[in-house]
Tab-separated table of C-alpha atoms and ligand atoms in Angstrom:
chain	number	residue	atom	x	y	z
A	1	MET	CA	-41.526	108.613	-146.178
A	2	SER	CA	-39.174	109.937	-143.522
A	3	THR	CA	-39.107	109.488	-139.781
A	4	LYS	CA	-40.062	113.116	-139.548
A	5	ASP	CA	-43.222	112.452	-141.538
A	6	PHE	CA	-44.046	109.503	-139.361
A	7	LEU	CA	-43.891	111.569	-136.218
A	8	GLU	CA	-45.494	114.722	-137.512
A	9	LYS	CA	-48.384	113.367	-139.488
A	10	ASP	CA	-51.496	111.789	-138.139
A	11	TYR	CA	-52.485	109.409	-140.897
A	12	TYR	CA	-55.473	108.100	-138.982
A	13	LYS	CA	-56.820	111.575	-138.619
A	14	ALA	CA	-56.140	112.280	-142.287
A	15	LEU	CA	-58.371	109.371	-143.219
A	16	GLY	CA	-60.904	110.080	-140.496
A	17	VAL	CA	-60.587	106.652	-138.914
A	18	SER	CA	-59.715	105.452	-135.426
A	19	LYS	CA	-56.368	103.911	-134.568
A	20	GLY	CA	-57.986	100.522	-134.328
A	21	ALA	CA	-59.668	100.740	-137.735
A	22	SER	CA	-59.748	97.552	-139.811
A	23	ALA	CA	-58.135	97.362	-143.255
A	24	ASP	CA	-61.636	97.441	-144.721
A	25	GLU	CA	-62.646	100.589	-142.855
A	26	ILE	CA	-59.453	102.294	-143.960
A	27	LYS	CA	-60.057	101.381	-147.585
A	28	LYS	CA	-63.681	102.553	-147.480
A	29	SER	CA	-62.833	105.861	-145.873
A	30	TYR	CA	-59.983	106.412	-148.308
A	31	ARG	CA	-62.223	105.823	-151.339
A	32	LYS	CA	-64.849	108.185	-150.059
A	33	LEU	CA	-62.364	110.978	-149.309
A	34	ALA	CA	-60.348	110.417	-152.478
A	35	ARG	CA	-63.484	110.849	-154.593
A	36	LYS	CA	-64.382	114.015	-152.747
A	37	TYR	CA	-60.961	115.657	-152.986
A	38	HIS	CA	-59.779	114.264	-156.326
A	39	PRO	CA	-58.141	117.040	-158.396
A	40	ASP	CA	-60.412	116.212	-161.358
A	41	ALA	CA	-63.416	117.057	-159.235
A	42	ASN	CA	-61.876	120.207	-157.757
A	43	LYS	CA	-60.111	121.890	-160.638
A	44	GLY	CA	-57.616	124.476	-159.476
A	45	ASP	CA	-58.546	124.254	-155.784
A	46	ALA	CA	-55.177	124.145	-154.014
A	47	ALA	CA	-56.650	123.219	-150.638
A	48	SER	CA	-58.405	120.175	-152.090
A	49	GLU	CA	-55.263	119.164	-153.894
A	50	GLU	CA	-53.285	119.385	-150.672
A	51	ARG	CA	-55.900	117.336	-148.883
A	52	PHE	CA	-55.881	114.759	-151.668
A	53	LYS	CA	-52.121	114.358	-151.326
A	54	GLU	CA	-52.459	113.990	-147.589
A	55	ILE	CA	-55.126	111.301	-147.970
A	56	SER	CA	-53.055	109.413	-150.536
A	57	GLU	CA	-49.961	109.520	-148.378
A	58	ALA	CA	-51.885	108.292	-145.352
A	59	TYR	CA	-53.445	105.474	-147.337
A	60	ASN	CA	-50.068	104.465	-148.745
A	61	VAL	CA	-48.820	103.809	-145.246
A	62	LEU	CA	-51.928	102.510	-143.502
A	63	SER	CA	-52.916	100.115	-146.291
A	64	ASP	CA	-49.601	98.284	-146.022
A	65	PRO	CA	-49.664	96.162	-142.826
A	66	LYS	CA	-45.893	96.262	-142.420
A	67	ARG	CA	-45.641	100.025	-142.828
A	68	ARG	CA	-48.693	100.580	-140.684
A	69	ALA	CA	-47.026	98.589	-137.890
A	70	GLU	CA	-43.862	100.659	-138.238
A	71	TYR	CA	-45.872	103.858	-138.155
A	72	ASP	CA	-47.776	102.763	-135.046
A	73	GLU	CA	-44.564	101.822	-133.337
A	74	ALA	CA	-42.890	105.113	-134.180
A	75	ARG	CA	-45.756	107.025	-132.690
A	76	SER	CA	-46.010	104.914	-129.577
A	77	LEU	CA	-42.290	105.380	-128.993
A	78	PHE	CA	-42.128	109.088	-129.439
A	79	GLY	CA	-45.660	110.061	-128.656
A	80	SER	CA	-48.151	111.029	-131.307
A	81	GLY	CA	-47.834	114.540	-132.511
A	82	ALA	CA	-44.155	114.689	-131.628
A	83	ARG	CA	-42.428	117.154	-133.855
A	84	MET	CA	-38.966	116.927	-135.242
A	85	GLY	CA	-37.135	120.125	-135.973
A	86	GLY	CA	-34.297	120.881	-138.318
A	87	GLY	CA	-35.552	119.631	-141.630
A	88	GLY	CA	-33.190	118.472	-144.301
A	89	SER	CA	-30.099	117.048	-142.727
A	90	GLY	CA	-31.644	114.578	-140.382
A	91	GLY	CA	-34.286	115.669	-137.917
A	92	GLN	CA	-33.475	116.772	-134.454
A	93	PHE	CA	-35.331	115.157	-131.711
A	94	GLY	CA	-35.549	116.685	-128.274
A	95	GLY	CA	-32.283	118.374	-129.022
A	96	PHE	CA	-30.679	115.174	-130.251
A	97	ASP	CA	-29.635	114.667	-133.758
A	98	LEU	CA	-30.928	111.223	-134.525
A	99	GLY	CA	-28.382	110.900	-137.272
A	100	ASP	CA	-25.515	111.360	-134.852
A	101	LEU	CA	-27.061	109.251	-132.200
A	102	PHE	CA	-28.049	106.317	-134.307
A	103	GLY	CA	-25.241	106.520	-136.815
A	104	THR	CA	-27.516	107.095	-139.753
A	105	THR	CA	-29.495	109.947	-141.165
A	106	SER	CA	-33.023	109.760	-140.006
A	107	SER	CA	-34.472	111.300	-143.120
A	108	GLY	CA	-32.722	108.753	-145.301
A	109	GLY	CA	-33.387	105.491	-143.564
A	110	ARG	CA	-36.691	103.974	-142.682
A	111	LEU	CA	-37.749	104.379	-139.095
A	112	GLY	CA	-37.726	100.665	-138.399
A	113	ASP	CA	-34.091	100.472	-139.447
A	114	VAL	CA	-33.118	103.493	-137.433
A	115	LEU	CA	-34.705	102.318	-134.231
A	116	GLY	CA	-33.805	98.714	-134.752
A	117	GLY	CA	-30.132	99.455	-134.364
A	118	VAL	CA	-30.512	101.040	-130.991
A	119	PHE	CA	-33.367	99.325	-129.295
A	120	GLY	CA	-32.516	95.888	-130.635
A	121	GLY	CA	-36.078	94.774	-131.052
A	122	ARG	CA	-37.061	95.641	-127.502
A	123	GLY	CA	-40.126	97.091	-129.069
A	124	ARG	CA	-42.609	99.399	-127.497
A	125	THR	CA	-41.408	99.156	-123.923
A	126	ASN	CA	-38.872	101.851	-124.637
A	127	THR	CA	-41.129	104.786	-124.059
A	128	THR	CA	-38.892	106.954	-121.929
A	129	THR	CA	-39.794	110.268	-120.391
A	130	GLN	CA	-37.259	111.819	-122.736
A	131	ALA	CA	-39.452	111.135	-125.696
A	132	ARG	CA	-42.746	112.636	-124.575
A	133	PRO	CA	-43.783	116.083	-125.784
A	134	ARG	CA	-43.642	118.554	-122.955
A	135	ARG	CA	-45.738	121.690	-122.634
A	136	GLY	CA	-43.691	124.837	-122.097
A	137	THR	CA	-43.976	126.460	-118.694
A	138	ASP	CA	-46.171	129.469	-118.039
A	139	VAL	CA	-44.234	132.686	-117.728
A	140	GLU	CA	-45.178	135.704	-115.658
A	141	THR	CA	-43.893	139.180	-116.354
A	142	GLU	CA	-44.810	142.828	-115.851
A	143	ALA	CA	-45.330	145.773	-118.149
A	144	SER	CA	-45.653	149.465	-117.407
A	145	LEU	CA	-48.073	151.388	-119.585
A	146	SER	CA	-48.903	155.024	-119.956
A	147	PHE	CA	-52.444	156.033	-119.066
A	148	SER	CA	-53.341	156.529	-122.715
A	149	ASP	CA	-51.781	153.297	-123.968
A	150	ALA	CA	-53.773	151.367	-121.384
A	151	ILE	CA	-56.943	152.923	-122.746
A	152	ASP	CA	-56.150	152.547	-126.436
A	153	GLY	CA	-54.249	149.264	-126.315
A	154	THR	CA	-50.636	149.009	-127.385
A	155	THR	CA	-47.833	146.675	-128.328
A	156	VAL	CA	-45.024	146.315	-125.815
A	157	SER	CA	-41.604	144.700	-126.063
A	158	LEU	CA	-41.110	142.184	-123.301
A	159	ARG	CA	-37.812	140.581	-122.489
A	160	LEU	CA	-38.337	137.071	-121.209
A	161	THR	CA	-36.000	134.479	-119.808
A	162	ASP	CA	-36.881	130.870	-120.502
A	163	GLU	CA	-35.368	127.623	-119.482
A	164	GLY	CA	-34.923	125.407	-122.489
A	165	PRO	CA	-32.520	123.046	-124.177
A	166	CYS	CA	-28.915	124.279	-123.965
A	167	LYS	CA	-28.012	125.792	-127.327
A	168	VAL	CA	-24.334	124.861	-127.140
A	169	CYS	CA	-24.965	121.136	-126.883
A	170	ARG	CA	-28.463	121.256	-128.383
A	171	GLY	CA	-29.844	119.820	-125.183
A	172	THR	CA	-27.745	116.687	-125.229
A	173	GLY	CA	-25.610	117.701	-122.268
A	174	ALA	CA	-22.580	116.378	-124.164
A	175	LYS	CA	-19.468	118.401	-124.947
A	176	ALA	CA	-19.274	119.772	-128.493
A	177	GLY	CA	-18.190	117.105	-130.936
A	178	THR	CA	-19.364	114.284	-128.707
A	179	VAL	CA	-22.773	112.669	-128.425
A	180	PRO	CA	-24.494	111.075	-125.482
A	181	LYS	CA	-24.732	107.336	-125.561
A	182	VAL	CA	-27.506	105.040	-124.639
A	183	CYS	CA	-27.256	104.259	-120.950
A	184	PRO	CA	-25.563	100.863	-120.614
A	185	ASP	CA	-27.405	100.019	-117.399
A	186	CYS	CA	-30.967	100.473	-118.631
A	187	GLN	CA	-30.392	100.193	-122.383
A	188	GLY	CA	-32.030	103.561	-122.842
A	189	THR	CA	-35.313	102.824	-121.108
A	190	GLY	CA	-34.520	105.131	-118.195
A	191	GLN	CA	-36.015	102.510	-115.925
A	192	SER	CA	-34.345	99.777	-113.998
A	193	SER	CA	-36.409	96.967	-112.620
A	194	ARG	CA	-35.682	95.270	-109.384
A	195	ASP	CA	-36.670	91.706	-108.907
A	196	LEU	CA	-38.025	90.944	-105.456
A	197	GLY	CA	-38.991	87.316	-105.703
A	198	ASN	CA	-42.570	87.392	-106.863
A	199	PHE	CA	-42.504	91.121	-107.554
A	200	ALA	CA	-40.571	93.216	-109.933
A	201	PHE	CA	-40.865	96.954	-109.764
A	202	SER	CA	-39.237	99.576	-111.841
A	203	GLU	CA	-37.670	102.808	-110.728
A	204	PRO	CA	-35.731	105.525	-112.548
A	205	CYS	CA	-32.333	104.245	-113.580
A	206	ALA	CA	-29.687	105.496	-111.120
A	207	THR	CA	-26.940	105.723	-113.723
A	208	CYS	CA	-28.747	108.048	-116.132
A	209	ARG	CA	-31.309	109.364	-113.634
A	210	GLY	CA	-34.124	108.236	-115.877
A	211	ARG	CA	-32.846	109.960	-118.963
A	212	GLY	CA	-31.912	106.852	-120.867
A	213	LEU	CA	-28.697	108.508	-122.000
A	214	VAL	CA	-25.324	109.187	-120.459
A	215	VAL	CA	-22.549	111.601	-121.459
A	216	ASP	CA	-18.841	110.966	-121.049
A	217	ASP	CA	-17.737	114.595	-121.477
A	218	PRO	CA	-20.329	117.014	-120.131
A	219	CYS	CA	-21.058	120.269	-121.953
A	220	ALA	CA	-19.295	123.100	-120.112
A	221	THR	CA	-22.121	125.583	-120.658
A	222	CYS	CA	-24.844	123.573	-118.958
A	223	SER	CA	-22.638	121.238	-116.883
A	224	GLY	CA	-24.185	118.305	-118.669
A	225	SER	CA	-27.761	119.058	-117.681
A	226	GLY	CA	-28.763	119.860	-121.250
A	227	ARG	CA	-30.836	122.765	-119.904
A	228	ALA	CA	-29.996	126.448	-120.103
A	229	LEU	CA	-31.576	129.835	-119.644
A	230	SER	CA	-32.084	131.909	-122.721
A	231	ALA	CA	-33.465	135.387	-123.164
A	232	ARG	CA	-35.857	136.443	-125.870
A	233	THR	CA	-37.729	139.611	-126.634
A	234	ILE	CA	-41.282	139.358	-127.811
A	235	GLN	CA	-43.818	141.888	-128.979
A	236	ALA	CA	-46.986	141.473	-126.968
A	237	ARG	CA	-50.304	143.059	-127.837
A	238	ILE	CA	-51.964	144.633	-124.805
A	239	PRO	CA	-55.695	144.973	-125.452
A	240	ALA	CA	-57.469	148.306	-125.106
A	241	GLY	CA	-59.003	149.165	-121.760
A	242	VAL	CA	-56.706	147.336	-119.356
A	243	ALA	CA	-56.632	148.556	-115.775
A	244	ASP	CA	-53.796	149.057	-113.341
A	245	GLY	CA	-52.876	145.770	-111.648
A	246	GLN	CA	-54.733	143.635	-114.182
A	247	ARG	CA	-53.202	140.311	-115.221
A	248	ILE	CA	-53.448	139.579	-118.919
A	249	LYS	CA	-53.142	136.089	-120.306
A	250	LEU	CA	-51.427	135.728	-123.656
A	251	LYS	CA	-52.055	132.187	-124.737
A	252	GLY	CA	-49.123	130.293	-126.190
A	253	ARG	CA	-46.598	133.095	-125.595
A	254	GLY	CA	-44.920	131.443	-122.611
A	255	ALA	CA	-41.906	129.150	-122.740
A	256	PRO	CA	-41.735	127.062	-125.907
A	257	GLY	CA	-42.786	123.439	-125.622
A	258	GLU	CA	-40.377	120.632	-126.194
A	259	ARG	CA	-40.564	117.732	-128.592
A	260	GLY	CA	-43.673	119.149	-130.179
A	261	GLY	CA	-45.438	120.019	-126.942
A	262	PRO	CA	-47.438	123.251	-126.922
A	263	ALA	CA	-45.954	126.483	-125.617
A	264	GLY	CA	-46.951	127.674	-122.162
A	265	ASP	CA	-48.944	130.837	-121.574
A	266	LEU	CA	-47.616	134.268	-120.772
A	267	TYR	CA	-49.164	136.315	-117.991
A	268	VAL	CA	-48.492	140.029	-118.037
A	269	ARG	CA	-49.293	142.091	-114.967
A	270	VAL	CA	-49.819	145.663	-116.149
A	271	HIS	CA	-48.989	148.804	-114.233
A	272	VAL	CA	-50.794	151.838	-115.549
A	273	ALA	CA	-49.354	155.280	-114.921
A	274	GLY	CA	-51.530	158.131	-113.745
A	275	HIS	CA	-52.731	161.033	-115.914
A	276	PRO	CA	-52.404	164.702	-114.941
A	277	VAL	CA	-56.068	165.339	-115.725
A	278	PHE	CA	-58.046	162.102	-115.744
A	279	GLY	CA	-58.618	159.259	-113.356
A	280	ARG	CA	-60.266	155.953	-114.095
A	281	THR	CA	-62.806	153.704	-112.461
A	282	ALA	CA	-63.344	150.606	-114.589
A	283	HIS	CA	-64.418	151.922	-117.982
A	284	ASN	CA	-65.343	155.390	-116.816
A	285	LEU	CA	-62.932	158.284	-116.863
A	286	THR	CA	-63.137	160.794	-114.068
A	287	VAL	CA	-62.210	164.447	-114.028
A	288	THR	CA	-62.681	167.208	-111.480
A	289	VAL	CA	-63.419	170.655	-112.927
A	290	PRO	CA	-63.440	173.942	-111.049
A	291	VAL	CA	-66.595	176.055	-111.451
A	292	THR	CA	-67.127	179.510	-110.107
A	293	PHE	CA	-69.573	180.239	-107.346
A	294	THR	CA	-71.810	182.095	-109.770
A	295	GLU	CA	-71.724	179.299	-112.389
A	296	ALA	CA	-72.880	176.874	-109.712
A	297	ALA	CA	-75.528	179.271	-108.401
A	298	LEU	CA	-76.841	180.647	-111.680
A	299	GLY	CA	-76.169	177.703	-113.974
A	300	ALA	CA	-73.797	177.738	-116.950
A	301	GLU	CA	-72.646	175.959	-120.061
A	302	ILE	CA	-69.008	175.001	-119.494
A	303	LYS	CA	-66.341	173.202	-121.504
A	304	VAL	CA	-64.753	170.114	-119.938
A	305	PRO	CA	-61.701	168.223	-121.240
A	306	SER	CA	-62.215	164.846	-122.930
A	307	HIS	CA	-59.390	162.356	-123.168
A	308	ARG	CA	-57.470	162.843	-126.429
A	309	GLY	CA	-60.372	164.739	-127.957
A	310	GLN	CA	-61.953	168.145	-128.298
A	311	PRO	CA	-63.410	169.625	-125.103
A	312	VAL	CA	-67.076	168.771	-124.657
A	313	ASN	CA	-69.884	171.082	-123.521
A	314	LEU	CA	-71.560	170.400	-120.214
A	315	ARG	CA	-74.631	172.175	-118.856
A	316	ILE	CA	-74.471	172.999	-115.169
A	317	PRO	CA	-77.972	173.699	-113.879
A	318	ALA	CA	-78.650	176.622	-111.557
A	319	GLY	CA	-78.165	175.677	-107.912
A	320	THR	CA	-75.541	172.975	-108.470
A	321	PRO	CA	-73.972	172.010	-105.143
A	322	ASN	CA	-70.227	171.557	-104.741
A	323	GLY	CA	-69.045	167.999	-105.492
A	324	ARG	CA	-71.944	167.032	-107.764
A	325	THR	CA	-70.956	164.592	-110.526
A	326	PHE	CA	-72.249	164.840	-114.065
A	327	ARG	CA	-72.072	162.101	-116.647
A	328	VAL	CA	-70.948	162.703	-120.232
A	329	ARG	CA	-71.963	159.550	-122.073
A	330	GLY	CA	-69.551	157.698	-124.345
A	331	LYS	CA	-66.447	159.709	-123.480
A	332	GLY	CA	-64.874	157.006	-121.352
A	333	VAL	CA	-62.810	153.902	-122.092
A	334	ARG	CA	-63.705	151.577	-124.931
A	335	ARG	CA	-64.876	148.152	-123.796
A	336	SER	CA	-64.054	144.919	-125.596
A	337	ASP	CA	-67.578	144.827	-127.046
A	338	GLY	CA	-66.999	148.183	-128.727
A	339	THR	CA	-69.174	150.251	-126.398
A	340	GLN	CA	-67.623	153.037	-124.420
A	341	GLY	CA	-67.716	154.056	-120.790
A	342	ASP	CA	-68.599	157.569	-119.673
A	343	LEU	CA	-66.752	160.646	-118.511
A	344	LEU	CA	-67.710	161.489	-114.934
A	345	VAL	CA	-67.294	165.199	-114.255
A	346	LYS	CA	-67.193	166.335	-110.645
A	347	VAL	CA	-67.599	170.047	-110.018
A	348	ASP	CA	-65.418	171.815	-107.513
A	349	VAL	CA	-66.988	175.139	-106.587
A	350	GLN	CA	-64.324	177.820	-106.200
A	351	VAL	CA	-64.522	180.490	-103.537
A	352	PRO	CA	-62.884	183.721	-104.709
A	353	THR	CA	-59.780	184.483	-102.656
A	354	GLU	CA	-59.251	187.983	-103.981
A	355	LEU	CA	-62.020	190.455	-104.679
A	356	THR	CA	-62.039	193.659	-106.644
A	357	ASP	CA	-63.990	196.536	-105.103
A	358	ASP	CA	-66.814	195.955	-107.581
A	359	ALA	CA	-66.958	192.267	-106.764
A	360	ARG	CA	-66.937	192.957	-103.032
A	361	ASN	CA	-69.780	195.454	-103.405
A	362	ALA	CA	-71.767	192.991	-105.458
A	363	LEU	CA	-71.289	190.237	-102.871
A	364	GLU	CA	-72.276	192.517	-100.029
A	365	LYS	CA	-75.441	193.337	-101.944
A	366	PHE	CA	-75.965	189.637	-102.441
A	367	ARG	CA	-75.615	189.083	-98.678
A	368	GLU	CA	-78.207	191.724	-97.944
A	369	ALA	CA	-80.541	190.175	-100.503
A	370	THR	CA	-80.210	186.680	-99.007
A	371	THR	CA	-80.395	187.321	-95.254
A	372	GLY	CA	-82.846	184.824	-93.893
A	373	ALA	CA	-82.617	181.651	-91.917
A	374	ASP	CA	-79.234	180.578	-90.545
A	375	PRO	CA	-78.187	177.528	-92.694
A	376	ARG	CA	-76.794	175.946	-89.517
A	377	ASP	CA	-80.044	176.164	-87.569
A	378	GLU	CA	-80.950	172.517	-87.987
A	379	LEU	CA	-77.440	171.356	-87.195
A	380	LEU	CA	-77.310	173.396	-84.016
A	381	ARG	CA	-80.676	172.107	-82.926
A	382	LYS	CA	-79.775	168.461	-83.534
A	383	GLY	CA	-76.467	168.929	-81.732
A	384	ARG	CA	-78.339	169.644	-78.508
A	385	THR	CA	-80.255	166.382	-78.483
B	401	ZN	ZN1	-29.953	104.351	-117.374
B	402	ZN	ZN1	-25.044	122.228	-122.861
C-alpha cells in the first residue's frame, strides 16, 4: 500500500460505509459486498473482479486499527481525494517530490514513516493551505466561426494561457537541484500563533507567508513563486446552432486543478461571420429574394436558395405585396433537440429600369386597363384632417 494509494482511494466509499463506521459495520459491509462481487460468482466479469479487488484492499486497511488510523491521518492531512501525480518513482505532491522533500521515496515507505520524519508527531494540526486540492480557475476566450460552422457545429483549436505550477521547479519555487525546506518558524504549518495572555490567535506565518516551506535559492524562472504561465492548445467542440455573441460553457476545460482539485470551466464567446446570402434570427434563416412585378401580381412558382442544399420551390400567390415574408418549414438551423428552424423568405418586388418597346407597350396597355381610383386618395384625404 503506497502513500499514493492512501490519498487517491476512498476505502470508506469502496465499502459503502461512513467514516465513523464501527469495526463491526465495516466487517458486515465487506462480507456482503465480497459475496456479491466474488470472482466465483461472476465468472469472467472484469468489472466485478476489479470491484472485488477494490473491496478487499479497502477491507485490508480499514479492518486493521493501526492502518486505519494511518489512512485517516493521511487523508486529513492532505485532504480526501487528493491526487498524487508521477507514478513510479515517488509521487509528486502539489509539485513537490515527497521523496526529495522527506528524504525517502513515498511509494516505498509507509505513510506514517514518511510523515513522521517531518511533522514529528505533531499530528493532524498540520493541515496547511498548501495541501488542499484547489479547483482550477475558469478561463474565458473567444472564437471566430464561419456562418456555416456556427450552424453545423465545429471543432476549433483554442490557444489558452493558464497559470499553474512552474515547470522548471515543479512548483517548488526552488532553484534546480535544490528543494524547499520546511519553514523553521512555523514547522511547516504555515501558521504562527501569537499568545496574548488569555488568548492565542493564529495568523499566516510571516517567514513563509503561510506556505509552510521556504527556499534558500529561488527558481530563476518564477522568482521563487512556484507559479508560472503556460500556454496550451485545446480542441473545443462548438455545438451546432450557436449564435453570434453567445457564450458557451465547456465544463472542465478551464485551468487544470491542483493537488487533485477539479479543473475550472472554459467559457468561449463566439463571433459568427456573416453570409453573403443568408441572415439568421435565432434558429430561423432569412433570405431576401427579388421577384418581378409580374410574378408578384400574377403569382408564380419560384426557386429560392436553401443553406447548403438544393434550391427549394416556393409558391408566390397572385397579388403578393412587396416585402411579404414566406416561411419554408424545416430549412433553418438545427436545434439541440433535433428539430429545425425555418427559412424566412422575404420578397423584394423589382421595378424594371429598362424597357424594350414591347414591354413599354404592354405596360401602357396595362395602365389603360387599370385606370380607376387614385391609390393615394385616402392618404390625401387623411392628410387634410
Ligand atoms: Zn512559516
Ligand atoms: Zn520556478
